[in-house]
Short mmCIF file of C-alpha atoms and ligand atoms in Angstrom, two decimals:
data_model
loop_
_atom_site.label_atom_id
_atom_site.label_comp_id
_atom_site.label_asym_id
_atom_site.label_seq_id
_atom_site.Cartn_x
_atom_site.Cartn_y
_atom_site.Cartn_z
CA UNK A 1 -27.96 -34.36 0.90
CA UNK A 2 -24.61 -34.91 -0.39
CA UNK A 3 -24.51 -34.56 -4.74
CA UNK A 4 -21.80 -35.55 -6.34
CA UNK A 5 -20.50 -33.91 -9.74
CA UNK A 6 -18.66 -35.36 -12.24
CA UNK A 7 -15.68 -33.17 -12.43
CA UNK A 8 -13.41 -34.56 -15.19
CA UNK A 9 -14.64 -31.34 -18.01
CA UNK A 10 -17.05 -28.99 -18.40
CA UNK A 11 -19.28 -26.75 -16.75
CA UNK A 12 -19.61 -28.59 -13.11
CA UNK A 13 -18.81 -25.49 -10.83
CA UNK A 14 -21.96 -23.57 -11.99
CA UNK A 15 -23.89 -26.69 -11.14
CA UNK A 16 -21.82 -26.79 -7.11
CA UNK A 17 -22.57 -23.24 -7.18
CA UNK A 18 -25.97 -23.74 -7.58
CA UNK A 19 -26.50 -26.72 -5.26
CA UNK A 20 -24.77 -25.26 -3.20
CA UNK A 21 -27.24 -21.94 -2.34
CA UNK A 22 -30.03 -24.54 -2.59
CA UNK A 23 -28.31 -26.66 0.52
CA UNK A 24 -26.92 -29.18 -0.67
CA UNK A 25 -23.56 -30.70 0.35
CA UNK A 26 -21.40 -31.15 -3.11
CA UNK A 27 -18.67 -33.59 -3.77
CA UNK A 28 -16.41 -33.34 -6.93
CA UNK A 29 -16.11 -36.38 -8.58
CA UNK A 30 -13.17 -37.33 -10.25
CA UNK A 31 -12.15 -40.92 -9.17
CA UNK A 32 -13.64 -44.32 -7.52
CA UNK A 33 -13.37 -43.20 -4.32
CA UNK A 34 -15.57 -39.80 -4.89
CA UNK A 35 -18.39 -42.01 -5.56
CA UNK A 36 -18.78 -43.20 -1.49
CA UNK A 37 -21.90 -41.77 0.23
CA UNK A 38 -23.54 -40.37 -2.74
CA UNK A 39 -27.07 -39.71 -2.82
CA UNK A 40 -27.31 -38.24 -6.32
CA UNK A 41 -24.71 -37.19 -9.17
CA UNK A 42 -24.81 -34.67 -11.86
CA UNK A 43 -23.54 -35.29 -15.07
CA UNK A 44 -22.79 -31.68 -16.66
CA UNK A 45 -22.03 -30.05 -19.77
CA UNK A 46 -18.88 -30.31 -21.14
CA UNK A 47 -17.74 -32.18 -24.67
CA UNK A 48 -19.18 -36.02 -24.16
CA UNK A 49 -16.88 -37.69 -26.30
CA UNK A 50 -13.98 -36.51 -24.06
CA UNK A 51 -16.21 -36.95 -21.16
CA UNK A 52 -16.86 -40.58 -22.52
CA UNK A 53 -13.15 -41.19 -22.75
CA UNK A 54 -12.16 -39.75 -19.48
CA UNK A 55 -14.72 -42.05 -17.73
CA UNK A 56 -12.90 -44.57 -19.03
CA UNK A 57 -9.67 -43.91 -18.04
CA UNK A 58 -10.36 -43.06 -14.55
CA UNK A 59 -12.28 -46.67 -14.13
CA UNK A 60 -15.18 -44.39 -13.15
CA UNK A 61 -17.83 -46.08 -16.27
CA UNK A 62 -18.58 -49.05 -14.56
CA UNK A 63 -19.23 -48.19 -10.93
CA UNK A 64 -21.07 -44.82 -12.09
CA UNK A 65 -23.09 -47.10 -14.31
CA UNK A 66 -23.91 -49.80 -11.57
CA UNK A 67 -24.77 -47.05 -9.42
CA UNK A 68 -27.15 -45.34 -12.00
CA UNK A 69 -29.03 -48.63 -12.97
CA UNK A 70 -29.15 -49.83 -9.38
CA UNK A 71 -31.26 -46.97 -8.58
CA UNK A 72 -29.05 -43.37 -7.75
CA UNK A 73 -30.35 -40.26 -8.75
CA UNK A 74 -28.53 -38.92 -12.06
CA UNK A 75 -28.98 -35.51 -13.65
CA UNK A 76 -27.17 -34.90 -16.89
CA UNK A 77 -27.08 -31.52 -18.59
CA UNK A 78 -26.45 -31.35 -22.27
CA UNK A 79 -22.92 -33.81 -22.64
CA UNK A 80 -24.30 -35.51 -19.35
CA UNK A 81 -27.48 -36.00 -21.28
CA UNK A 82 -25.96 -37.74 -24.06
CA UNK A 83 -23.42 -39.95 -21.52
CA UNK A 84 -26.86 -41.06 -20.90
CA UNK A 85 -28.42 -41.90 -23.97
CA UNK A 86 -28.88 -45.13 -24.85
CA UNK A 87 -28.12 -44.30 -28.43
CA UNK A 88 -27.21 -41.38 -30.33
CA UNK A 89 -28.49 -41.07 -33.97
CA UNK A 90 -25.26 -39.13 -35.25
CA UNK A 91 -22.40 -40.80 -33.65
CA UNK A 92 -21.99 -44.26 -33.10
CA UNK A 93 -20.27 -43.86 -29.71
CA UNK A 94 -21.77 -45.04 -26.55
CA UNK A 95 -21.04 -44.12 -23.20
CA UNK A 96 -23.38 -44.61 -19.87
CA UNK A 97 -26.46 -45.41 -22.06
CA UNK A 98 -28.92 -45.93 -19.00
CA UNK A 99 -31.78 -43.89 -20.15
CA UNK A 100 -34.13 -44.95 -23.26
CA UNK A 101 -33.85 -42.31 -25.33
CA UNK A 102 -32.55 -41.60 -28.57
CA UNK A 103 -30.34 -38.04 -28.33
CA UNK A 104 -29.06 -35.77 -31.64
CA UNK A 105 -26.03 -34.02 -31.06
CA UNK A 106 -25.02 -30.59 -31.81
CA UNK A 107 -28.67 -30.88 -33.68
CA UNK A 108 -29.57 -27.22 -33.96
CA UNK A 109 -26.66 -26.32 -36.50
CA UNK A 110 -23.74 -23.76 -36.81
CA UNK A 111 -26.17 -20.51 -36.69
CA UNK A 112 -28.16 -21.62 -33.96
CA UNK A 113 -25.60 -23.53 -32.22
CA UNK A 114 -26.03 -21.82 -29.07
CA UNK A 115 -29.38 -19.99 -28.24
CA UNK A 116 -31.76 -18.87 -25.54
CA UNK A 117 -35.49 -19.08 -24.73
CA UNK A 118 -38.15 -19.10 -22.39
CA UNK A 119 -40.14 -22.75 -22.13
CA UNK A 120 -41.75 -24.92 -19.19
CA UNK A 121 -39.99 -27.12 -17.18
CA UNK A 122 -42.67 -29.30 -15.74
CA UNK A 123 -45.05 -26.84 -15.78
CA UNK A 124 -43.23 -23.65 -14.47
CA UNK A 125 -41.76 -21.29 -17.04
CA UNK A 126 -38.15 -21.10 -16.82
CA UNK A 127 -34.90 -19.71 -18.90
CA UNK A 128 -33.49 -21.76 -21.39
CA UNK A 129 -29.67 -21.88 -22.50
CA UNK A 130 -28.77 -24.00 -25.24
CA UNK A 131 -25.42 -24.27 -26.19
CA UNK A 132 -24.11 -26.48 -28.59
CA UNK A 133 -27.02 -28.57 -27.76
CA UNK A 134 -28.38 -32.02 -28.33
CA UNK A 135 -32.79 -32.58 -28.48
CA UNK A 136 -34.06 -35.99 -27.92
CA UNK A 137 -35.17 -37.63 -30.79
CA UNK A 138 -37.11 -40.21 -29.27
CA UNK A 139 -38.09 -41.65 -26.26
CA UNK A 140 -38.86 -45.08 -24.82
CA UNK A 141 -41.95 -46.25 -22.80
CA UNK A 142 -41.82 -44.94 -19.28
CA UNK A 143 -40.33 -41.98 -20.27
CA UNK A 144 -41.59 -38.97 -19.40
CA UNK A 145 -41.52 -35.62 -21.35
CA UNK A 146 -41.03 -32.07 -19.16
CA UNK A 147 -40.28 -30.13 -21.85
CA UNK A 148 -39.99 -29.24 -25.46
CA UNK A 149 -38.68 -26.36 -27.46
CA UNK A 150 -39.98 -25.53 -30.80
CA UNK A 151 -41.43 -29.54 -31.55
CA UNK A 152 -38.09 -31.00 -29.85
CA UNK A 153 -37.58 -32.97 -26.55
CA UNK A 154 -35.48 -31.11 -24.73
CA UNK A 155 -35.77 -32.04 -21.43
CA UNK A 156 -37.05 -35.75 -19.84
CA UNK A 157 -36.99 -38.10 -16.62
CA UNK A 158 -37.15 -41.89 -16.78
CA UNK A 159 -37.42 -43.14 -12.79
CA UNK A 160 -33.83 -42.38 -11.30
CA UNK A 161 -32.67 -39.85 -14.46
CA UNK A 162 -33.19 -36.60 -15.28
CA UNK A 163 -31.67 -34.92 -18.49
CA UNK A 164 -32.14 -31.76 -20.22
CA UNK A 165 -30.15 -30.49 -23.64
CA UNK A 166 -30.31 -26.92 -21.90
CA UNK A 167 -28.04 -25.63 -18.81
CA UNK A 168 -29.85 -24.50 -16.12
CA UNK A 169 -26.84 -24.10 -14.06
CA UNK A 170 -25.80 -20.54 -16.01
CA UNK A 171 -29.11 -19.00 -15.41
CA UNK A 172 -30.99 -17.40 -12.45
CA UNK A 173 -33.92 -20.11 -12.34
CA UNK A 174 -33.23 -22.89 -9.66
CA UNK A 175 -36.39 -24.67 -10.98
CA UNK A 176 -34.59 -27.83 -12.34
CA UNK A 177 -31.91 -28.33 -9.61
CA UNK A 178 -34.85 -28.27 -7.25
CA UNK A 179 -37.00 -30.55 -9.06
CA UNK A 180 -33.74 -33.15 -9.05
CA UNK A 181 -33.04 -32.56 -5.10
CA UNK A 182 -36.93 -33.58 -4.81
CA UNK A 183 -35.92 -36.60 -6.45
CA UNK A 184 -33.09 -37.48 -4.18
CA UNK A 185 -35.15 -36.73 -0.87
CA UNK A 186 -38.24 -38.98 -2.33
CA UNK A 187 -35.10 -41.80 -2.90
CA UNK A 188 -33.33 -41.00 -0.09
CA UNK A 189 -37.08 -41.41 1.92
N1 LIG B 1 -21.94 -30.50 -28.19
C1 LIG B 1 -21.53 -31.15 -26.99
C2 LIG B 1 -21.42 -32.65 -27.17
O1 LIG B 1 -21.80 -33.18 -28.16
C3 LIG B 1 -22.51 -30.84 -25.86
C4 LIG B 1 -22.53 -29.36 -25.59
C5 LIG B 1 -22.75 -28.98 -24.15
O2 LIG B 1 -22.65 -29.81 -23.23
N2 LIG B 1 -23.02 -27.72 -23.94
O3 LIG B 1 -20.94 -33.33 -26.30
#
């Protein structure tokens, strides 16, 4: 399986790491031509408004976003979950906005701006890091909930995407890169 990460800012090498042990073949993604012979992408933490802008500039928005609506697997980690989002209650940016969900940033306050727990992640209990993180406010029909923290949405699939406002890629569970390399080999199948 060959992933591709979006490698513009952020936090991708924890996520190639990761991918990596779990046998996958990683690409980083950082113009047009990255983007041939993908058969899934991560999206991964980072800052999303200069994620948002840097899509832009490198032409990547519209053939990423083609690529996510016509079907490729798409896993987006905190920023990457709000590239996804197709709106954001506190900022009136948009960037990707594939999945139909409604995303808070930087929702849990100064204090608890960065945090860690214990949850389930589609029914296994995993570690949690939150950092700076966003919850999902709402989601739209065919959405499906995998797990919430303390009353929020914090992580979710609709068909092709995956998101969650935590980083699994900085702790030792490989629970949620596994459930999104399932998802490629069903779509790859
Ligand atoms: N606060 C960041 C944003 O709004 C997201 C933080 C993260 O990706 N860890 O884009």
């Amino acid at each position: 399986m060959r992933i591709g990460v979006l490698a513009l800012q952020g936090a991708f090498i924890e996520h190639i790491q990761m991918l990596t042990s779990l046998g996958a073949e990683c690409v980083e993604v950082r113009s047009i031509a990255d983007l041939n012979g993908l058969d899934g992408l991560v999206l991964p933490g980072g800052e999303s408004t200069a994620q948002g802008k840097l899509l832009r500039a490198t032409g990547l928005w519209a053939p990423l976003r083609e690529g996510i609506l016509a079907g490729l697997p798409v896993f987006g980690t905190c920023a990457g979950l709000i590239l996804l989002s197709a709106t954001i209650a506190n900022d009136d940016r948009r960037h990707l906005a594939t999945m139909d969900i409604e995303t808070e940033r930087n929702a849990y306050g100064r204090q608890l701006g960065s945090f860690f727990t214990y949850a389930d992640f589609a029914g296994e209990r995993i570690p949690m890091s939150f950092i700076r993180a966003p919850y999902i406010r709402r989601v739209g029909q065919g959405v499906e909930v995998l797990s919430v923290v303390d009353g929020r949405i914090v992580a979710a699939r609709q068909c092709n995407m995956l998101v969650t406002a935590f980083h699994p890629e900085i702790t030792d569970s490989t629970a949620v890169h596994r459930y999104f390399l399932d998802m490629v080999k069903a779509n790859k199948a």
